[in-house]
Amino acid sequence: MTSTSSYSYLHKSPQDVLNDIDFQLTLEPALLTKLTKAFLEEINVGLGRYGEDMAMVPSFVTGVPDGSEVGTFLALDLGGTNLRVCEVVLNGDKTFRLRQQKYKVSDQLKTGEATVLFDYLADSVDAFLTTHPPESPTSPISDVPDVLPLGLTFSFPVEQTALGSGTILTWTKGFSAKNAIGNDVVKLLQDAFDRKHMHVKCVALVNDTVGALLSRAYTSGGCMLGAIFGTGTNGAYLEEVAKIPKLANNPAATKGGYMVVNTEWGAFNNKRTHLPSTPFDSALDRTSINPRFQAFEKFISGMYLGEITRHILLSLIDAAPRPMLFGGKATKVVNDQWGLDTSVMSEVEEAWEMRVTVDPTVAKDLDGVGNINEIGAEPRSFPGEIGENLLWDGDDHDILPRWDILSTPEGLASLNPKVKEKLERVRKVLVNRLEYADGDVELRDAAIVRWTCHLVARRAALLSGVAVAAILLQTGRATFIQDGQNGQTVPSTTEEPTSKKVNGANGTHDVNGLSKVTGTIKDGLEEKIGVGVDGSLIQFYPHFERTMRESLRSIVGSDAESRVEIGLAKDGSGVGAALCALQALKQGF
Ligand code: BGC
């Protein structure tokens, strides 16, 4: 599908057009705080009632692992671009072994009949078992020892009714398989296994965020939030059962303690009353598969950033009375809906920064994932503050392009050679990835595209910080910066206990084999805060974590931000599903 743009830039100078776009996509700290307050409200509305936009799904996982868990399980992971089948061996010493196979999920499968999709899932498990016969005996299901237990990671909104069942609420991320919504996802899968007479039993259902939380807790000994910043975005955290009023009639409520809640924060502010929507966001939403749903996710996640950027670029290509980009030429990549992948943005930014990062572990270090106290981002310059000679003096300021300098031979000649070199690298990426002829891309185009990518990604990372800050506030681990130093006061939505329970790091084992959250420390505002993350943006997009931390600092202050330990939830979906399967077996599935 192709799409056209309809933004009127008449009566504006090119510089004003750029200034306007910059203004629309720039988020000030006050707005971040306001959004966080709205986020907290939605969190509590969702904890109180079923059927709200932000679903706040109780996962029925009532503890976090501490690394001592053992067992061998099959795991199936559906949620993004690929489908994964794995065998996970939990060694009981915070380590695990994992063998996996990825299978492509075609658009046809994503949008066809649900039974066809679930048959494909079953076929994939079958193929995996043929090519990877179990190395170690899988943990037996007590009454049916020859049946293999499997944990399903299903990364879509599901109203979970127990550890091993849940109703699909809606599809996200480009999926729209028919006759699935309203059905129990575990039953859909089990029926597919049964149709093929496979000796596999799906015993547990888990969201990828819950998986991230559990797997990070397993490998690091403590974690309170699992978050995904990838194709989609979402977070799951440990909530006090007493603060989940909608569980009132459920036996889980009487037990008290803690439960992992899958927030489904991608649906925050679906009404768009607070989110800083631009015409580019509206264009994306209107033509998406799920208009008016997943509003927050559409500002943040990898599935959408490229598309927002594409809309901005198209508006400049089509600018009247004179095109402002690529001489008015558009390639198929920029014309086609979803044509511009978010990875192009990442490559553009890497080219600007001279970062060549192929190895994920290297990318991890460069991004500071896993590091605390990372030095903050450079302060952002505002359009009006840009001095003539400050234009790209060679550092990484996200400076708005100066049309006059970039449009004349003298202006270009006056650029710092280092900057020119960076722009030339970006230009090459554009020729290559956007499929332009070499002569169609100028240095000015490179500057504009790089700035656009930066604006869109920076906004995403700042908004991601809003979500993380809201969870810190909700759990009493931080306070709004404006409310006093280091959180001596708390937001009205949060009930602050005098002694705060922690991550499970000091927990004892409950009957389910997972650690009960029983440790207490003097003050929740002093502890380290474990956050397990996964997803391509947080792992690979230049400075995503750094900018997210900048956002956190502006909302809850640097003390709270520096206590946040962000670590990769390696293979979170597989390990999380295995841990849940273990819990299910212990509960006597
Ligand atoms: C889904 C979530 C999922 C997230 C990350 C969102 O689109 O609604 O359930 O956790 O993507 O994969």
Coordinates of C-alpha atoms and ligand atoms in Angstrom, one line a residue:
M1 CA 0.0 0.0 0.0
T2 CA 1.4 3.4 -0.8
S3 CA 0.4 6.6 1.0
T4 CA 0.6 10.2 0.3
S5 CA 1.2 13.1 2.6
S6 CA -1.0 16.1 3.0
Y7 CA 0.9 18.6 5.2
S8 CA 0.7 22.2 4.2
Y9 CA 4.0 24.0 4.3
L10 CA 2.8 26.9 2.2
H11 CA 3.8 30.4 3.5
K12 CA 6.6 29.0 5.6
S13 CA 10.3 29.3 5.1
P14 CA 12.1 25.9 5.0
Q15 CA 13.8 26.8 8.3
D16 CA 10.4 27.4 9.8
V17 CA 9.1 24.1 8.6
L18 CA 12.1 22.3 10.3
N19 CA 11.6 24.4 13.5
D20 CA 7.9 23.4 13.6
I21 CA 8.6 19.7 13.2
D22 CA 11.3 20.0 15.9
F23 CA 8.9 21.8 18.2
Q24 CA 6.2 19.2 17.7
L25 CA 8.4 16.3 18.5
T26 CA 10.3 17.8 21.4
L27 CA 9.1 16.8 24.9
E28 CA 9.8 19.1 27.8
P29 CA 10.3 17.7 31.3
A30 CA 7.1 19.2 32.6
L31 CA 5.2 17.2 30.0
L32 CA 7.0 14.0 31.0
T33 CA 5.9 14.6 34.6
K34 CA 2.3 15.3 33.5
L35 CA 2.3 12.1 31.4
T36 CA 3.6 10.1 34.3
K37 CA 0.8 11.3 36.5
A38 CA -1.8 10.3 33.9
F39 CA 0.0 7.0 33.6
L40 CA -0.2 6.4 37.4
E41 CA -3.9 7.1 37.2
E42 CA -4.4 4.6 34.4
I43 CA -2.4 2.0 36.3
N44 CA -4.7 2.3 39.3
V45 CA -7.9 2.3 37.2
G46 CA -6.7 -0.9 35.5
L47 CA -5.9 -2.5 38.8
G48 CA -9.4 -1.7 40.0
R49 CA -11.5 -2.9 37.0
Y50 CA -11.4 -5.4 34.2
G51 CA -11.9 -4.1 30.7
E52 CA -9.9 -0.9 30.9
D53 CA -7.5 0.3 28.2
M54 CA -4.5 -0.4 30.2
A55 CA -5.4 -4.0 31.1
M56 CA -3.2 -4.5 34.2
V57 CA -3.4 -8.2 33.8
P58 CA -2.8 -10.3 37.0
S59 CA -0.4 -13.1 35.9
F60 CA -1.0 -15.4 38.8
V61 CA 2.8 -15.6 39.2
T62 CA 3.1 -14.9 42.9
G63 CA 6.9 -14.8 43.4
V64 CA 10.1 -14.4 41.5
P65 CA 12.9 -16.9 41.1
D66 CA 16.2 -16.7 42.9
G67 CA 18.3 -18.8 40.6
S68 CA 18.0 -22.1 42.4
E69 CA 15.2 -23.5 40.2
V70 CA 15.9 -26.7 38.3
G71 CA 14.2 -28.5 35.4
T72 CA 14.0 -29.0 31.7
F73 CA 11.1 -27.6 29.7
L74 CA 9.9 -26.8 26.3
A75 CA 9.0 -23.2 25.5
L76 CA 7.2 -21.7 22.6
D77 CA 7.4 -18.0 22.0
L78 CA 5.1 -16.0 19.8
G79 CA 5.0 -12.3 19.8
G80 CA 7.0 -10.5 17.2
T81 CA 8.7 -11.1 14.0
N82 CA 9.6 -14.7 14.6
L83 CA 8.3 -17.7 16.4
R84 CA 10.8 -19.5 18.6
V85 CA 10.7 -23.0 20.0
C86 CA 13.3 -23.8 22.7
E87 CA 14.3 -26.4 25.2
V88 CA 15.4 -24.7 28.4
V89 CA 17.5 -26.4 31.0
L90 CA 17.5 -24.6 34.3
N91 CA 20.6 -25.6 36.2
G92 CA 19.7 -24.2 39.6
D93 CA 22.7 -22.1 39.9
K94 CA 21.4 -19.0 38.1
T95 CA 22.5 -20.4 34.8
F96 CA 20.6 -22.2 32.1
R97 CA 21.2 -23.9 28.8
L98 CA 19.0 -23.2 25.8
R99 CA 18.6 -24.8 22.4
Q100 CA 16.3 -23.0 20.1
Q101 CA 15.0 -22.8 16.5
K102 CA 13.3 -19.8 15.0
Y103 CA 10.5 -20.0 12.5
K104 CA 9.2 -17.2 10.3
V105 CA 5.6 -16.1 10.8
S106 CA 4.3 -14.9 7.4
D107 CA 1.9 -12.0 7.0
Q108 CA -0.6 -14.6 5.7
L109 CA -0.4 -16.5 9.0
K110 CA -0.6 -13.3 11.1
T111 CA -3.8 -12.2 9.4
G112 CA -5.5 -15.5 8.4
E113 CA -7.5 -18.0 10.4
A114 CA -6.4 -18.6 14.0
T115 CA -6.5 -22.4 13.6
V116 CA -4.1 -22.2 10.7
L117 CA -1.7 -20.1 12.8
F118 CA -2.0 -22.4 15.8
D119 CA -1.5 -25.5 13.6
Y120 CA 1.7 -23.8 12.4
L121 CA 2.8 -23.3 16.0
A122 CA 2.2 -27.0 16.7
D123 CA 4.0 -28.0 13.5
S124 CA 7.0 -25.9 14.5
V125 CA 7.2 -27.6 17.9
D126 CA 6.9 -31.0 16.1
A127 CA 9.7 -30.0 13.7
F128 CA 11.9 -28.8 16.7
L129 CA 11.4 -32.1 18.5
T130 CA 12.4 -34.0 15.4
T131 CA 15.6 -32.0 14.9
H132 CA 16.4 -31.5 18.5
P133 CA 15.4 -34.7 20.4
P134 CA 15.4 -33.8 24.2
E135 CA 18.9 -33.9 25.5
S136 CA 18.0 -34.2 29.1
P137 CA 14.7 -35.7 30.3
T138 CA 12.1 -33.0 30.6
S139 CA 10.4 -32.4 33.9
P140 CA 7.6 -34.9 34.2
I141 CA 3.9 -34.0 34.6
S142 CA 3.0 -36.1 37.6
D143 CA 0.1 -38.2 36.2
V144 CA 1.2 -38.3 32.5
P145 CA 4.9 -38.9 32.6
D146 CA 5.4 -39.5 28.9
V147 CA 3.9 -36.0 28.0
L148 CA 6.3 -33.1 27.5
P149 CA 5.3 -30.0 29.5
L150 CA 5.5 -26.7 27.6
G151 CA 5.4 -23.1 28.6
L152 CA 3.9 -20.6 26.1
T153 CA 5.1 -17.1 25.9
F154 CA 2.4 -15.2 24.1
S155 CA 3.2 -11.5 23.8
F156 CA -0.2 -10.0 23.2
P157 CA -2.9 -8.7 25.5
V158 CA -4.5 -11.7 27.3
E159 CA -6.8 -11.6 30.3
Q160 CA -5.2 -14.3 32.3
T161 CA -7.5 -16.4 34.4
A162 CA -4.9 -18.8 35.8
L163 CA -1.3 -19.6 35.3
G164 CA -2.3 -21.9 32.5
S165 CA -5.2 -20.2 30.8
G166 CA -6.2 -16.8 29.4
T167 CA -8.5 -15.1 26.9
I168 CA -7.1 -13.2 24.0
L169 CA -8.2 -9.5 24.4
T170 CA -6.9 -8.1 21.1
W171 CA -4.1 -8.5 18.6
T172 CA -1.2 -6.0 18.3
K173 CA 2.0 -5.6 16.2
G174 CA 0.4 -6.3 12.9
F175 CA -1.3 -9.6 13.9
S176 CA -5.1 -9.9 13.2
A177 CA -5.8 -13.6 13.0
K178 CA -9.5 -14.3 12.8
N179 CA -11.5 -16.1 15.4
A180 CA -8.9 -15.8 18.1
I181 CA -10.1 -12.9 20.2
G182 CA -12.2 -14.0 23.1
N183 CA -10.8 -17.5 23.0
D184 CA -8.5 -19.2 25.5
V185 CA -5.0 -19.1 23.9
V186 CA -3.8 -22.2 25.7
K187 CA -6.8 -24.2 24.5
L188 CA -6.2 -23.0 20.9
L189 CA -2.7 -24.3 21.2
Q190 CA -3.5 -27.5 23.0
D191 CA -6.2 -28.3 20.4
A192 CA -3.6 -27.9 17.7
F193 CA -1.2 -30.3 19.5
D194 CA -4.1 -32.7 20.0
R195 CA -5.2 -32.6 16.4
K196 CA -1.7 -33.7 15.6
H197 CA -1.6 -36.3 18.4
M198 CA 1.5 -34.8 19.8
H199 CA 2.6 -35.7 23.4
V200 CA 3.0 -32.1 24.4
K201 CA 1.0 -30.3 27.1
C202 CA 0.9 -26.6 27.4
V203 CA 0.9 -26.0 31.2
A204 CA 1.7 -22.3 31.5
L205 CA 1.0 -19.1 29.8
V206 CA 3.2 -16.0 30.1
N207 CA 3.7 -12.6 28.6
D208 CA 7.2 -11.7 27.4
T209 CA 7.4 -9.0 29.9
V210 CA 6.6 -11.4 32.7
G211 CA 9.2 -13.7 31.2
A212 CA 11.8 -10.9 31.2
L213 CA 11.1 -10.2 34.8
L214 CA 11.4 -13.8 35.8
S215 CA 14.5 -14.6 33.8
R216 CA 16.3 -11.5 35.0
A217 CA 15.4 -12.5 38.6
Y218 CA 16.6 -16.0 37.9
T219 CA 20.0 -14.9 36.6
S220 CA 20.6 -11.9 38.8
G221 CA 18.8 -12.8 42.0
G222 CA 16.4 -9.9 42.0
C223 CA 14.2 -7.9 39.7
M224 CA 11.0 -5.9 40.1
L225 CA 10.2 -4.8 36.5
G226 CA 10.5 -6.7 33.2
A227 CA 10.1 -4.4 30.2
I228 CA 10.2 -4.9 26.4
F229 CA 11.3 -2.1 24.0
G230 CA 11.3 -4.0 20.7
T231 CA 8.7 -4.5 18.0
G232 CA 6.1 -3.7 20.7
T233 CA 6.5 -2.3 24.2
N234 CA 5.1 -3.3 27.5
G235 CA 6.1 -3.9 31.2
A236 CA 5.3 -6.3 34.0
Y237 CA 6.1 -5.6 37.7
L238 CA 5.6 -7.0 41.1
E239 CA 2.5 -5.5 42.7
E240 CA 1.0 -6.0 46.2
V241 CA -2.0 -8.2 45.8
A242 CA -3.8 -5.8 48.2
K243 CA -3.5 -3.1 45.6
I244 CA -5.3 -5.2 42.9
P245 CA -8.9 -4.6 43.9
K246 CA -10.3 -6.4 40.8
L247 CA -8.9 -9.7 42.2
A248 CA -11.4 -9.4 45.0
N249 CA -13.3 -12.5 44.4
N250 CA -10.3 -14.6 43.4
P251 CA -8.7 -17.1 45.8
A252 CA -5.4 -15.4 44.9
A253 CA -6.6 -12.3 46.7
T254 CA -7.0 -14.0 50.0
K255 CA -3.4 -15.3 50.0
G256 CA -2.1 -11.7 49.9
G257 CA 1.5 -11.1 49.1
Y258 CA 2.7 -10.0 45.7
M259 CA 1.7 -10.9 42.2
V260 CA 3.4 -10.1 38.8
V261 CA 1.1 -7.8 36.9
N262 CA 1.4 -7.4 33.1
T263 CA 0.5 -3.7 32.6
E264 CA 0.0 -3.8 28.8
W265 CA 1.2 -0.2 28.9
G266 CA 1.2 0.0 25.1
A267 CA -2.4 1.0 25.5
F268 CA -1.7 3.9 27.8
N269 CA -3.8 6.9 26.8
N270 CA -5.6 5.3 23.9
K271 CA -7.8 8.4 24.0
R272 CA -4.8 10.5 23.2
T273 CA -5.8 13.2 25.6
H274 CA -2.2 13.5 27.0
L275 CA 0.1 12.0 24.4
P276 CA 1.8 14.6 22.3
S277 CA 0.3 13.5 19.0
T278 CA 1.4 15.1 15.8
P279 CA -0.2 14.9 12.3
F280 CA 2.5 12.3 11.5
D281 CA 1.3 10.1 14.4
S282 CA -2.3 10.5 13.3
A283 CA -1.4 9.5 9.8
L284 CA 0.2 6.4 11.1
D285 CA -2.6 5.5 13.4
R286 CA -5.3 6.0 10.8
T287 CA -3.7 3.6 8.4
S288 CA -2.7 1.1 10.9
I289 CA -4.3 -2.3 11.4
N290 CA -5.6 -1.2 14.8
P291 CA -6.6 2.5 14.7
R292 CA -7.1 4.1 18.2
F293 CA -5.5 1.2 19.9
Q294 CA -2.0 0.8 21.4
A295 CA -1.6 4.6 21.3
F296 CA 1.5 4.7 23.6
E297 CA 3.1 1.8 21.8
K298 CA 2.8 3.7 18.5
F299 CA 5.0 6.4 19.8
I300 CA 7.6 4.1 21.1
S301 CA 8.1 0.7 19.6
G302 CA 10.2 -0.6 16.7
M303 CA 7.2 -1.5 14.7
Y304 CA 6.2 2.1 14.4
L305 CA 9.2 4.5 14.6
G306 CA 10.3 3.9 11.0
E307 CA 6.8 4.6 9.8
I308 CA 6.5 7.9 11.8
T309 CA 9.9 8.9 10.3
R310 CA 8.7 8.0 6.8
H311 CA 5.6 10.2 7.2
I312 CA 7.8 13.2 8.2
L313 CA 10.2 12.6 5.3
L314 CA 7.4 12.3 2.8
S315 CA 6.0 15.6 4.0
L316 CA 9.4 17.3 3.3
I317 CA 9.7 15.5 -0.1
D318 CA 6.2 16.8 -1.0
A319 CA 6.7 20.2 0.5
A320 CA 5.1 23.0 -1.5
P321 CA 6.0 25.3 -3.2
R322 CA 9.4 23.7 -3.3
P323 CA 10.5 20.2 -2.1
M324 CA 12.7 20.2 0.9
L325 CA 14.2 16.7 0.6
F326 CA 15.7 14.5 -2.0
G327 CA 14.8 17.0 -4.7
G328 CA 11.2 15.9 -4.4
K329 CA 12.0 12.3 -5.4
A330 CA 10.6 9.4 -3.6
T331 CA 11.7 5.8 -3.9
K332 CA 9.5 2.7 -3.3
V333 CA 11.0 2.4 0.2
V334 CA 9.7 5.9 1.2
N335 CA 6.5 5.5 -0.7
D336 CA 5.3 2.2 0.7
Q337 CA 3.5 2.0 4.0
W338 CA 5.9 0.3 6.5
G339 CA 8.6 0.6 3.8
L340 CA 11.1 2.3 6.1
D341 CA 12.3 -0.1 8.8
T342 CA 13.3 1.2 12.2
S343 CA 16.7 -0.5 11.6
V344 CA 17.4 2.1 8.9
M345 CA 17.0 4.8 11.6
S346 CA 19.4 3.0 13.8
E347 CA 21.9 2.6 11.0
V348 CA 21.6 6.3 10.2
E349 CA 22.4 7.2 13.8
E350 CA 25.2 4.8 14.0
A351 CA 26.7 6.2 10.8
W352 CA 26.5 9.7 12.3
E353 CA 28.3 8.4 15.4
M354 CA 30.9 6.3 13.7
R355 CA 29.6 3.3 15.6
V356 CA 30.1 -0.1 14.0
T357 CA 28.4 -2.5 16.3
V358 CA 27.5 -5.9 15.0
D359 CA 28.1 -7.9 18.1
P360 CA 25.1 -7.5 20.4
T361 CA 27.3 -7.7 23.5
V362 CA 29.4 -4.8 22.2
A363 CA 26.2 -2.9 21.4
K364 CA 25.1 -3.6 24.9
D365 CA 28.1 -2.0 26.4
L366 CA 28.0 1.0 24.2
D367 CA 24.4 1.6 25.1
G368 CA 25.1 1.2 28.7
V369 CA 22.6 -1.6 29.1
G370 CA 23.5 -3.2 32.4
N371 CA 25.5 -0.2 33.6
I372 CA 24.3 2.1 36.2
N373 CA 25.2 5.7 36.8
E374 CA 25.8 6.3 33.1
I375 CA 26.8 9.8 32.3
G376 CA 23.8 11.7 31.1
A377 CA 23.0 12.8 27.6
E378 CA 24.2 16.1 26.4
P379 CA 21.6 18.8 27.2
R380 CA 19.5 19.4 24.2
S381 CA 19.8 22.6 22.2
F382 CA 16.8 24.6 21.4
P383 CA 16.3 26.0 17.9
G384 CA 16.6 29.6 19.1
E385 CA 19.8 28.9 20.9
I386 CA 21.8 27.6 18.0
G387 CA 24.6 30.0 17.2
E388 CA 26.1 30.3 13.7
N389 CA 29.3 28.6 14.5
L390 CA 28.0 26.0 16.8
L391 CA 26.5 24.0 14.0
W392 CA 27.9 20.5 14.3
D393 CA 31.2 21.2 15.9
G394 CA 31.8 17.6 15.9
D395 CA 30.0 16.3 18.9
D396 CA 26.7 14.5 19.2
H397 CA 24.3 17.3 19.9
D398 CA 21.0 16.7 18.3
I399 CA 21.1 20.1 16.6
L400 CA 18.4 21.2 14.2
P401 CA 19.7 21.5 10.7
R402 CA 20.4 25.1 9.5
W403 CA 18.8 25.4 6.1
D404 CA 20.9 28.4 5.1
I405 CA 24.2 26.8 5.9
L406 CA 23.3 23.5 4.3
S407 CA 21.9 25.0 1.1
T408 CA 24.8 27.0 -0.2
P409 CA 28.3 25.9 -1.3
E410 CA 29.8 28.5 1.1
G411 CA 27.8 27.2 3.9
L412 CA 28.7 23.6 3.2
A413 CA 32.4 24.6 2.9
S414 CA 32.2 26.2 6.3
L415 CA 31.2 23.0 8.0
N416 CA 33.6 21.3 10.3
P417 CA 35.3 18.5 8.3
K418 CA 34.4 15.9 10.9
V419 CA 30.8 16.8 10.5
K420 CA 31.0 16.6 6.8
E421 CA 32.5 13.1 7.1
K422 CA 29.6 12.1 9.4
L423 CA 27.1 13.5 6.9
E424 CA 28.8 11.7 4.1
R425 CA 28.5 8.4 6.0
V426 CA 24.8 9.0 6.6
R427 CA 24.4 9.9 2.9
K428 CA 25.8 6.6 1.9
V429 CA 23.4 4.7 4.3
L430 CA 20.5 6.6 2.7
V431 CA 21.5 5.7 -0.9
N432 CA 21.9 2.1 0.2
R433 CA 18.9 1.6 2.5
L434 CA 16.3 4.0 0.9
E435 CA 17.4 2.9 -2.6
Y436 CA 18.2 6.3 -4.0
A437 CA 20.6 7.0 -6.9
D438 CA 23.8 8.4 -5.6
G439 CA 23.2 11.8 -7.2
D440 CA 19.8 12.2 -5.6
V441 CA 21.0 12.5 -2.0
E442 CA 22.8 15.6 -0.9
L443 CA 24.6 16.3 2.4
R444 CA 21.6 18.5 3.4
D445 CA 19.3 15.5 2.9
A446 CA 21.6 13.4 5.1
A447 CA 21.4 16.1 7.8
I448 CA 17.7 16.3 7.7
V449 CA 17.1 12.6 7.8
R450 CA 19.5 12.1 10.6
W451 CA 17.9 14.8 12.6
T452 CA 14.4 13.3 11.9
C453 CA 15.5 9.9 13.1
H454 CA 17.0 11.4 16.2
L455 CA 13.9 13.4 17.0
V456 CA 11.6 10.4 16.6
A457 CA 13.8 8.0 18.5
R458 CA 14.5 10.5 21.3
R459 CA 10.8 11.1 21.8
A460 CA 10.3 7.3 22.1
A461 CA 13.1 6.9 24.6
L462 CA 11.8 9.8 26.7
L463 CA 8.3 8.3 26.7
S464 CA 9.7 4.9 27.7
G465 CA 11.2 6.7 30.7
V466 CA 7.7 7.8 31.6
A467 CA 6.5 4.2 31.8
V468 CA 9.5 3.1 34.0
A469 CA 9.1 6.1 36.2
A470 CA 5.4 5.4 36.8
I471 CA 6.2 1.9 37.9
L472 CA 8.9 3.2 40.4
L473 CA 6.3 5.6 41.7
Q474 CA 3.5 3.0 41.9
T475 CA 5.7 0.7 43.9
G476 CA 6.9 3.4 46.3
R477 CA 10.5 3.2 45.1
A478 CA 10.7 6.8 44.0
T479 CA 8.8 10.1 44.2
F480 CA 8.3 12.9 41.8
I481 CA 11.3 15.2 41.8
Q482 CA 9.1 18.1 42.5
D483 CA 7.7 16.5 45.7
G484 CA 10.9 16.8 47.7
Q485 CA 14.3 15.4 47.9
N486 CA 14.6 11.7 47.4
G487 CA 11.1 10.9 47.9
Q488 CA 10.1 11.9 51.3
T489 CA 6.7 12.4 50.0
V490 CA 4.8 10.1 47.7
P491 CA 2.2 10.5 45.0
S492 CA -1.4 10.3 46.1
T493 CA -2.0 7.1 44.2
T494 CA 0.7 5.3 46.2
E495 CA 0.3 4.0 49.7
E496 CA 3.8 4.1 51.2
P497 CA 4.6 1.4 53.7
T498 CA 7.2 2.2 56.3
S499 CA 9.2 -0.8 55.4
K500 CA 9.2 -1.9 51.9
K501 CA 9.4 -5.4 50.5
V502 CA 11.9 -6.0 47.9
N503 CA 12.6 -7.8 44.7
G504 CA 12.6 -11.3 46.0
A505 CA 16.4 -11.2 46.3
N506 CA 16.0 -12.1 50.0
G507 CA 12.9 -14.2 49.6
T508 CA 12.2 -17.7 50.7
H509 CA 10.8 -20.4 48.6
D510 CA 7.0 -20.9 48.5
V511 CA 5.2 -24.0 47.6
N512 CA 5.4 -23.2 44.0
G513 CA 9.1 -23.2 43.9
L514 CA 9.5 -19.6 43.1
S515 CA 10.8 -17.2 45.7
K516 CA 8.2 -15.5 47.9
V517 CA 8.7 -11.7 48.2
T518 CA 9.5 -11.7 51.9
G519 CA 12.6 -9.6 52.3
T520 CA 12.2 -6.3 54.0
I521 CA 14.5 -3.4 54.0
K522 CA 14.4 -0.3 56.0
D523 CA 13.3 2.0 53.2
G524 CA 12.2 1.2 49.7
L525 CA 13.8 4.5 48.6
E526 CA 17.3 3.2 49.2
E527 CA 17.3 -0.2 47.5
K528 CA 18.7 -1.0 44.1
I529 CA 15.9 -1.5 41.6
G530 CA 16.3 -4.4 39.3
V531 CA 14.9 -4.0 35.8
G532 CA 15.1 -6.7 33.2
V533 CA 14.8 -5.5 29.6
D534 CA 14.7 -7.0 26.2
G535 CA 14.0 -5.8 22.6
S536 CA 15.9 -4.4 19.7
L537 CA 15.5 -0.8 20.6
I538 CA 16.9 -1.0 24.1
Q539 CA 19.6 -3.4 23.0
F540 CA 20.8 -1.8 19.8
Y541 CA 19.3 1.7 19.1
P542 CA 22.1 4.2 19.9
H543 CA 21.6 5.9 23.2
F544 CA 18.1 4.6 23.8
E545 CA 18.8 3.7 27.4
R546 CA 20.8 6.9 28.0
T547 CA 17.8 9.0 26.9
M548 CA 15.4 6.9 28.9
R549 CA 17.5 7.5 31.9
E550 CA 17.6 11.2 31.1
S551 CA 13.8 11.1 31.2
L552 CA 13.8 9.2 34.5
R553 CA 16.0 11.8 36.1
S554 CA 13.8 14.6 35.0
I555 CA 10.7 12.8 36.5
V556 CA 12.0 11.2 39.7
G557 CA 15.4 12.7 40.2
S558 CA 18.9 11.4 39.8
D559 CA 19.1 9.5 43.1
A560 CA 16.2 7.2 42.1
E561 CA 17.5 6.9 38.5
S562 CA 20.9 5.9 39.7
R563 CA 19.4 3.1 41.8
V564 CA 17.9 1.6 38.7
E565 CA 19.9 -1.4 37.5
I566 CA 18.9 -2.2 33.9
G567 CA 20.1 -5.5 32.7
L568 CA 19.4 -7.6 29.7
A569 CA 16.8 -10.4 30.3
K570 CA 18.7 -12.8 28.2
D571 CA 16.4 -15.3 26.4
G572 CA 13.7 -13.9 28.8
S573 CA 10.8 -15.4 26.8
G574 CA 12.2 -19.0 26.9
V575 CA 13.5 -18.9 30.4
G576 CA 10.4 -17.1 31.7
A577 CA 8.1 -19.7 30.1
A578 CA 10.2 -22.5 31.6
L579 CA 10.0 -21.0 35.1
C580 CA 6.3 -20.6 34.8
A581 CA 6.0 -24.2 33.6
L582 CA 7.9 -25.2 36.7
Q583 CA 5.6 -23.3 38.9
A584 CA 2.6 -24.9 37.2
L585 CA 4.0 -28.4 37.7
K586 CA 4.7 -27.7 41.4
Q587 CA 1.1 -26.5 41.7
G588 CA 0.2 -30.0 40.6
F589 CA -0.9 -29.2 37.1
Ligands
BGC1 C1 1.8 -6.6 23.4 C2 2.3 -7.0 24.7 C3 3.8 -7.4 24.6 C4 4.6 -6.2 23.9 C5 6.0 -6.6 23.7 C6 2.6 -5.5 22.8 O1 2.2 -5.2 21.5 O2 0.5 -6.1 23.6 O3 1.6 -8.1 25.3 O4 4.3 -7.6 25.9 O5 4.0 -6.0 22.7 O6 6.2 -7.7 23.0

